PDB file of C-alpha atoms in Angstrom:
ATOM      1  CA  MET A  90     216.928  62.770 104.316  1.00 77.00           C
ATOM      2  CA  THR A  91     217.124  59.050 103.040  1.00 89.00           C
ATOM      3  CA  ARG A  92     216.780  57.576  99.922  1.00 94.00           C
ATOM      4  CA  ILE A  93     217.366  54.016  98.295  1.00 96.00           C
ATOM      5  CA  LEU A  94     218.058  52.925  95.793  1.00 96.00           C
ATOM      6  CA  LYS A  95     219.078  49.803  94.055  1.00 96.00           C
ATOM      7  CA  ILE A  96     222.133  50.068  91.587  1.00 96.00           C
ATOM      8  CA  LYS A  97     224.367  46.806  91.041  1.00 94.00           C
ATOM      9  CA  ASN A  98     228.597  46.408  92.089  1.00 93.00           C
ATOM     10  CA  LEU A  99     230.957  45.213  89.778  1.00 91.00           C
ATOM     11  CA  GLN A 100     230.079  41.542  89.985  1.00 92.00           C
ATOM     12  CA  GLN A 101     226.594  42.319  88.035  1.00 94.00           C
ATOM     13  CA  GLU A 102     224.959  41.503  91.820  1.00 94.00           C
ATOM     14  CA  ILE A 103     221.590  43.902  92.860  1.00 96.00           C
ATOM     15  CA  VAL A 104     222.245  46.030  96.023  1.00 96.00           C
ATOM     16  CA  THR A 105     220.275  48.258  97.851  1.00 97.00           C
ATOM     17  CA  CYS A 106     222.014  51.476  99.148  1.00 97.00           C
ATOM     18  CA  THR A 107     220.442  54.492 101.135  1.00 98.00           C
ATOM     19  CA  ILE A 108     221.469  57.445 100.692  1.00 98.00           C
ATOM     20  CA  SER A 109     221.621  59.411 104.351  1.00 98.00           C
ATOM     21  CA  THR A 110     223.194  62.462 106.586  1.00 97.00           C
ATOM     22  CA  LEU A 111     226.937  61.807 107.463  1.00 97.00           C
ATOM     23  CA  LYS A 112     227.913  63.156 110.985  1.00 95.00           C
ATOM     24  CA  GLU A 113     230.702  62.828 112.886  1.00 94.00           C
ATOM     25  CA  GLU A 114     230.674  59.292 113.548  1.00 96.00           C
ATOM     26  CA  ASN A 115     230.503  58.244 109.923  1.00 97.00           C
ATOM     27  CA  LEU A 116     234.209  59.851 110.040  1.00 96.00           C
ATOM     28  CA  ASN A 117     236.733  56.959 110.340  1.00 97.00           C
ATOM     29  CA  GLN A 118     234.578  55.036 106.764  1.00 98.00           C
ATOM     30  CA  VAL A 119     234.747  58.726 104.884  1.00 97.00           C
ATOM     31  CA  ILE A 120     238.609  58.817 105.581  1.00 97.00           C
ATOM     32  CA  ASN A 121     239.457  55.235 104.868  1.00 97.00           C
ATOM     33  CA  LEU A 122     236.497  55.034 101.512  1.00 98.00           C
ATOM     34  CA  GLN A 123     238.577  58.436 100.250  1.00 97.00           C
ATOM     35  CA  GLU A 124     242.075  55.864 101.074  1.00 96.00           C
ATOM     36  CA  GLU A 125     240.608  53.097  99.120  1.00 96.00           C
ATOM     37  CA  VAL A 126     239.321  54.513  96.143  1.00 96.00           C
ATOM     38  CA  VAL A 127     242.576  57.182  96.206  1.00 94.00           C
ATOM     39  CA  ASN A 128     244.820  53.958  96.189  1.00 94.00           C
ATOM     40  CA  THR A 129     242.809  52.676  93.289  1.00 94.00           C
ATOM     41  CA  LEU A 130     243.197  55.824  91.196  1.00 91.00           C
ATOM     42  CA  GLU A 131     245.101  55.955  87.510  1.00 88.00           C
ATOM     43  CA  ASN A 132     246.245  59.051  87.787  1.00 90.00           C
ATOM     44  CA  LYS A 133     246.549  60.503  91.505  1.00 88.00           C
ATOM     45  CA  GLU A 134     245.697  63.842  90.306  1.00 88.00           C
ATOM     46  CA  TYR A 135     242.203  63.575  89.267  1.00 91.00           C
ATOM     47  CA  PHE A 136     241.988  63.625  92.919  1.00 90.00           C
ATOM     48  CA  PHE A 137     242.791  66.320  96.015  1.00 89.00           C
ATOM     49  CA  LYS A 138     242.718  64.063  99.192  1.00 89.00           C
ATOM     50  CA  THR A 139     240.830  66.232 102.449  1.00 90.00           C
ATOM     51  CA  GLU A 140     242.582  66.095 105.768  1.00 91.00           C
ATOM     52  CA  ASN A 141     241.656  64.595 108.177  1.00 90.00           C
ATOM     53  CA  SER A 142     241.444  67.011 110.679  1.00 90.00           C
ATOM     54  CA  GLU A 143     239.566  68.747 107.616  1.00 91.00           C
ATOM     55  CA  PHE A 144     236.501  65.840 107.191  1.00 94.00           C
ATOM     56  CA  ARG A 145     235.731  66.706 111.225  1.00 94.00           C
ATOM     57  CA  GLY A 146     235.242  70.243 110.130  1.00 93.00           C
ATOM     58  CA  ILE A 147     233.330  69.454 107.828  1.00 94.00           C
ATOM     59  CA  LEU A 148     231.269  66.772 109.167  1.00 95.00           C
ATOM     60  CA  ASN A 149     230.171  69.466 112.302  1.00 94.00           C
ATOM     61  CA  ASN A 150     229.160  72.466 110.385  1.00 94.00           C
ATOM     62  CA  LYS A 151     225.600  73.054 110.247  1.00 91.00           C
ATOM     63  CA  GLU A 152     225.687  75.025 106.957  1.00 91.00           C
ATOM     64  CA  ASN A 153     227.555  72.295 105.244  1.00 96.00           C
ATOM     65  CA  ILE A 154     225.495  68.936 103.728  1.00 97.00           C
ATOM     66  CA  CYS A 155     227.319  66.005 103.387  1.00 97.00           C
ATOM     67  CA  LEU A 156     225.898  62.500 102.138  1.00 98.00           C
ATOM     68  CA  GLY A 157     226.448  59.417 101.958  1.00 98.00           C
ATOM     69  CA  CYS A 158     225.413  56.272  99.845  1.00 98.00           C
ATOM     70  CA  PHE A 159     225.345  53.245 102.406  1.00 98.00           C
ATOM     71  CA  ASN A 160     225.487  49.041 101.246  1.00 97.00           C
ATOM     72  CA  GLU A 161     223.070  46.262 102.349  1.00 95.00           C
ATOM     73  CA  SER A 162     226.248  45.584 104.610  1.00 96.00           C
ATOM     74  CA  ASN A 163     225.937  49.496 106.408  1.00 97.00           C
ATOM     75  CA  GLU A 164     229.384  49.997 103.540  1.00 97.00           C
ATOM     76  CA  LEU A 165     229.622  53.829 102.534  1.00 98.00           C
ATOM     77  CA  ILE A 166     230.408  53.049  99.303  1.00 98.00           C
ATOM     78  CA  ALA A 167     229.981  56.550  98.331  1.00 98.00           C
ATOM     79  CA  TYR A 168     229.894  60.617  99.128  1.00 98.00           C
ATOM     80  CA  GLY A 169     229.421  63.731  98.259  1.00 98.00           C
ATOM     81  CA  MET A 170     229.871  66.857 100.267  1.00 98.00           C
ATOM     82  CA  PHE A 171     228.778  70.369 100.717  1.00 98.00           C
ATOM     83  CA  ILE A 172     230.026  73.371 102.269  1.00 97.00           C
ATOM     84  CA  LYS A 173     230.766  77.247 103.297  1.00 95.00           C
ATOM     85  CA  PRO A 174     233.282  78.567 101.432  1.00 95.00           C
ATOM     86  CA  THR A 175     235.717  80.615 103.041  1.00 90.00           C
ATOM     87  CA  LEU A 176     235.614  84.321 101.465  1.00 85.00           C
ATOM     88  CA  LEU A 177     239.110  83.412 100.554  1.00 89.00           C
ATOM     89  CA  ASP A 178     239.014  79.887  99.421  1.00 93.00           C
ATOM     90  CA  ASN A 179     235.786  80.910  97.686  1.00 98.00           C
ATOM     91  CA  TYR A 180     236.176  79.546  94.017  1.00 98.00           C
ATOM     92  CA  GLY A 181     233.479  82.493  92.388  1.00 98.00           C
ATOM     93  CA  LEU A 182     236.993  85.065  93.088  1.00 98.00           C
ATOM     94  CA  ASP A 183     239.209  81.864  90.875  1.00 97.00           C
ATOM     95  CA  ILE A 184     235.864  82.974  88.006  1.00 98.00           C
ATOM     96  CA  ASN A 185     236.234  86.411  89.225  1.00 97.00           C
ATOM     97  CA  LEU A 186     232.417  86.543  90.319  1.00 97.00           C
ATOM     98  CA  GLU A 187     231.381  89.709  91.410  1.00 96.00           C
ATOM     99  CA  LYS A 188     232.114  90.567  95.320  1.00 95.00           C
ATOM    100  CA  ASP A 189     228.902  90.947  96.833  1.00 96.00           C
ATOM    101  CA  LEU A 190     228.172  87.437  94.721  1.00 96.00           C
ATOM    102  CA  LEU A 191     230.804  85.271  96.754  1.00 97.00           C
ATOM    103  CA  PRO A 192     228.360  85.129  99.786  1.00 96.00           C
ATOM    104  CA  LEU A 193     226.239  83.214  97.434  1.00 96.00           C
ATOM    105  CA  VAL A 194     229.035  81.011  96.632  1.00 98.00           C
ATOM    106  CA  GLY A 195     228.720  77.239  98.123  1.00 97.00           C
ATOM    107  CA  HIS A 196     231.281  74.520  97.119  1.00 98.00           C
ATOM    108  CA  ILE A 197     229.621  70.321  95.971  1.00 97.00           C
ATOM    109  CA  GLU A 198     233.652  69.866  97.427  1.00 92.00           C
ATOM    110  CA  SER A 199     234.346  66.522  97.548  1.00 91.00           C
ATOM    111  CA  THR A 200     232.372  63.076  96.260  1.00 95.00           C
ATOM    112  CA  ILE A 201     233.542  60.230  96.121  1.00 96.00           C
ATOM    113  CA  VAL A 202     232.498  56.006  94.507  1.00 97.00           C
ATOM    114  CA  HIS A 203     233.689  53.121  95.396  1.00 97.00           C
ATOM    115  CA  PRO A 204     235.423  51.707  92.329  1.00 96.00           C
ATOM    116  CA  ASN A 205     233.598  48.132  93.029  1.00 96.00           C
ATOM    117  CA  TYR A 206     230.208  50.723  92.760  1.00 97.00           C
ATOM    118  CA  ARG A 207     231.309  53.441  89.823  1.00 95.00           C
ATOM    119  CA  GLY A 208     228.560  52.602  86.418  1.00 94.00           C
ATOM    120  CA  ASN A 209     225.884  53.493  89.055  1.00 97.00           C
ATOM    121  CA  SER A 210     224.953  56.859  88.302  1.00 97.00           C
ATOM    122  CA  LEU A 211     225.999  57.703  92.328  1.00 98.00           C
ATOM    123  CA  GLN A 212     228.462  60.692  91.740  1.00 98.00           C
ATOM    124  CA  LYS A 213     225.050  62.431  90.270  1.00 97.00           C
ATOM    125  CA  HIS A 214     222.424  60.865  92.559  1.00 97.00           C
ATOM    126  CA  LEU A 215     224.348  62.159  96.155  1.00 98.00           C
ATOM    127  CA  ILE A 216     224.917  66.403  93.796  1.00 98.00           C
ATOM    128  CA  ALA A 217     221.062  65.802  92.743  1.00 97.00           C
ATOM    129  CA  ALA A 218     220.203  65.384  96.618  1.00 97.00           C
ATOM    130  CA  ILE A 219     222.609  67.829  97.408  1.00 97.00           C
ATOM    131  CA  GLU A 220     220.799  70.490  95.975  1.00 96.00           C
ATOM    132  CA  GLU A 221     217.685  69.607  96.917  1.00 95.00           C
ATOM    133  CA  LEU A 222     218.719  70.445 100.126  1.00 96.00           C
ATOM    134  CA  ILE A 223     220.518  73.655  99.918  1.00 95.00           C
ATOM    135  CA  ASP A 224     218.822  77.499 100.936  1.00 93.00           C
ATOM    136  CA  ARG A 225     218.776  78.000  97.814  1.00 92.00           C
ATOM    137  CA  ASN A 226     218.348  81.850  99.583  1.00 91.00           C
ATOM    138  CA  LYS A 227     222.208  81.557 101.090  1.00 93.00           C
ATOM    139  CA  PHE A 228     223.776  80.175  98.473  1.00 96.00           C
ATOM    140  CA  SER A 229     222.491  79.948  94.786  1.00 96.00           C
ATOM    141  CA  ILE A 230     224.759  79.769  93.112  1.00 98.00           C
ATOM    142  CA  LEU A 231     227.164  76.333  92.757  1.00 98.00           C
ATOM    143  CA  CYS A 232     230.767  75.623  92.039  1.00 98.00           C
ATOM    144  CA  ALA A 233     232.929  73.046  91.877  1.00 98.00           C
ATOM    145  CA  THR A 234     236.671  71.597  90.539  1.00 98.00           C
ATOM    146  CA  VAL A 235     237.140  69.007  88.820  1.00 97.00           C
ATOM    147  CA  HIS A 236     239.803  67.279  86.433  1.00 96.00           C
ATOM    148  CA  PRO A 237     240.132  67.462  83.039  1.00 97.00           C
ATOM    149  CA  ASP A 238     240.727  64.662  82.404  1.00 96.00           C
ATOM    150  CA  ASN A 239     239.004  63.010  84.497  1.00 95.00           C
ATOM    151  CA  LYS A 240     235.410  62.502  81.847  1.00 95.00           C
ATOM    152  CA  ALA A 241     233.705  60.838  83.960  1.00 94.00           C
ATOM    153  CA  SER A 242     232.980  63.456  86.914  1.00 96.00           C
ATOM    154  CA  LEU A 243     232.907  65.692  84.496  1.00 98.00           C
ATOM    155  CA  LYS A 244     230.286  64.941  82.186  1.00 98.00           C
ATOM    156  CA  THR A 245     228.245  64.355  85.598  1.00 97.00           C
ATOM    157  CA  PHE A 246     228.942  67.899  86.020  1.00 98.00           C
ATOM    158  CA  LEU A 247     227.884  69.118  82.463  1.00 98.00           C
ATOM    159  CA  LYS A 248     224.492  66.519  83.202  1.00 98.00           C
ATOM    160  CA  LEU A 249     224.121  68.357  85.867  1.00 98.00           C
ATOM    161  CA  GLY A 250     223.616  72.478  84.048  1.00 97.00           C
ATOM    162  CA  TYR A 251     227.349  72.522  85.440  1.00 98.00           C
ATOM    163  CA  GLU A 252     229.090  74.942  83.145  1.00 98.00           C
ATOM    164  CA  VAL A 253     233.044  75.615  82.861  1.00 99.00           C
ATOM    165  CA  LYS A 254     234.391  78.761  83.133  1.00 98.00           C
ATOM    166  CA  ILE A 255     238.141  78.103  83.590  1.00 98.00           C
ATOM    167  CA  GLU A 256     241.024  75.720  83.115  1.00 98.00           C
ATOM    168  CA  LYS A 257     243.568  76.804  85.999  1.00 97.00           C
ATOM    169  CA  GLU A 258     246.226  75.641  88.883  1.00 95.00           C
ATOM    170  CA  LYS A 259     244.385  74.888  92.204  1.00 95.00           C
ATOM    171  CA  TYR A 260     245.304  73.224  95.361  1.00 91.00           C
ATOM    172  CA  GLY A 261     249.564  73.299  94.615  1.00 90.00           C
ATOM    173  CA  GLY A 262     249.784  72.873  91.174  1.00 92.00           C
ATOM    174  CA  LEU A 263     246.862  70.572  89.848  1.00 93.00           C
ATOM    175  CA  ARG A 264     244.589  71.366  87.154  1.00 96.00           C
ATOM    176  CA  ARG A 265     241.643  72.527  87.493  1.00 98.00           C
ATOM    177  CA  TYR A 266     238.410  73.308  85.590  1.00 98.00           C
ATOM    178  CA  VAL A 267     236.219  75.389  87.878  1.00 98.00           C
ATOM    179  CA  LEU A 268     232.403  74.669  86.745  1.00 99.00           C
ATOM    180  CA  MET A 269     229.012  76.891  88.221  1.00 98.00           C
ATOM    181  CA  LYS A 270     226.196  76.340  88.631  1.00 98.00           C
ATOM    182  CA  SER A 271     222.511  79.121  89.432  1.00 96.00           C
ATOM    183  CA  ILE A 272     220.139  77.317  91.310  1.00 94.00           C
ATOM    184  CA  ALA A 273     218.275  80.502  92.531  1.00 81.00           C
ATOM    185  CA  TYR A 274     214.945  81.199  92.986  1.00 71.00           C
ATOM    186  CA  ASN A 275     213.175  82.101  89.211  1.00 55.00           C
TER     187      ASN A 275
END
């Protein structure tokens, strides 16, 4: 999967970017981007960091979809990840889905954009690209979490058709909306 985008950086220069599949060889880029972005957040509660070992597992699991956006210098400037959750970590439990629907739930687990490239709808492009690649016969319900005050991220998910189902504490006491979208074939 490869997609080309023309975007602007912080200096308003046009940059050609490529969205493509992330692999284990991109692990250090993923970790470094997460650190850089988290360090620049005004509100650290907006993003719950993924552990390095967890990233490795996500990147190596064939059922997951991990996409990165690379600039012309092959620097990772954004990423988005879809995962098959465990039954214990399934956001469907948070929104009281029926037990027989839980295996159909997939998570948009992590999306992150470098501060120099915000304002280009990269999160939206990544999530939309992920949704195109999902096997809808296996995963017909998508869930995600967003901090209620993270207006930019919330707006992106709402534009993509996700609905806020509940606000609750997740990840050791952080406020989150749990969002859901049905992508079942009609």
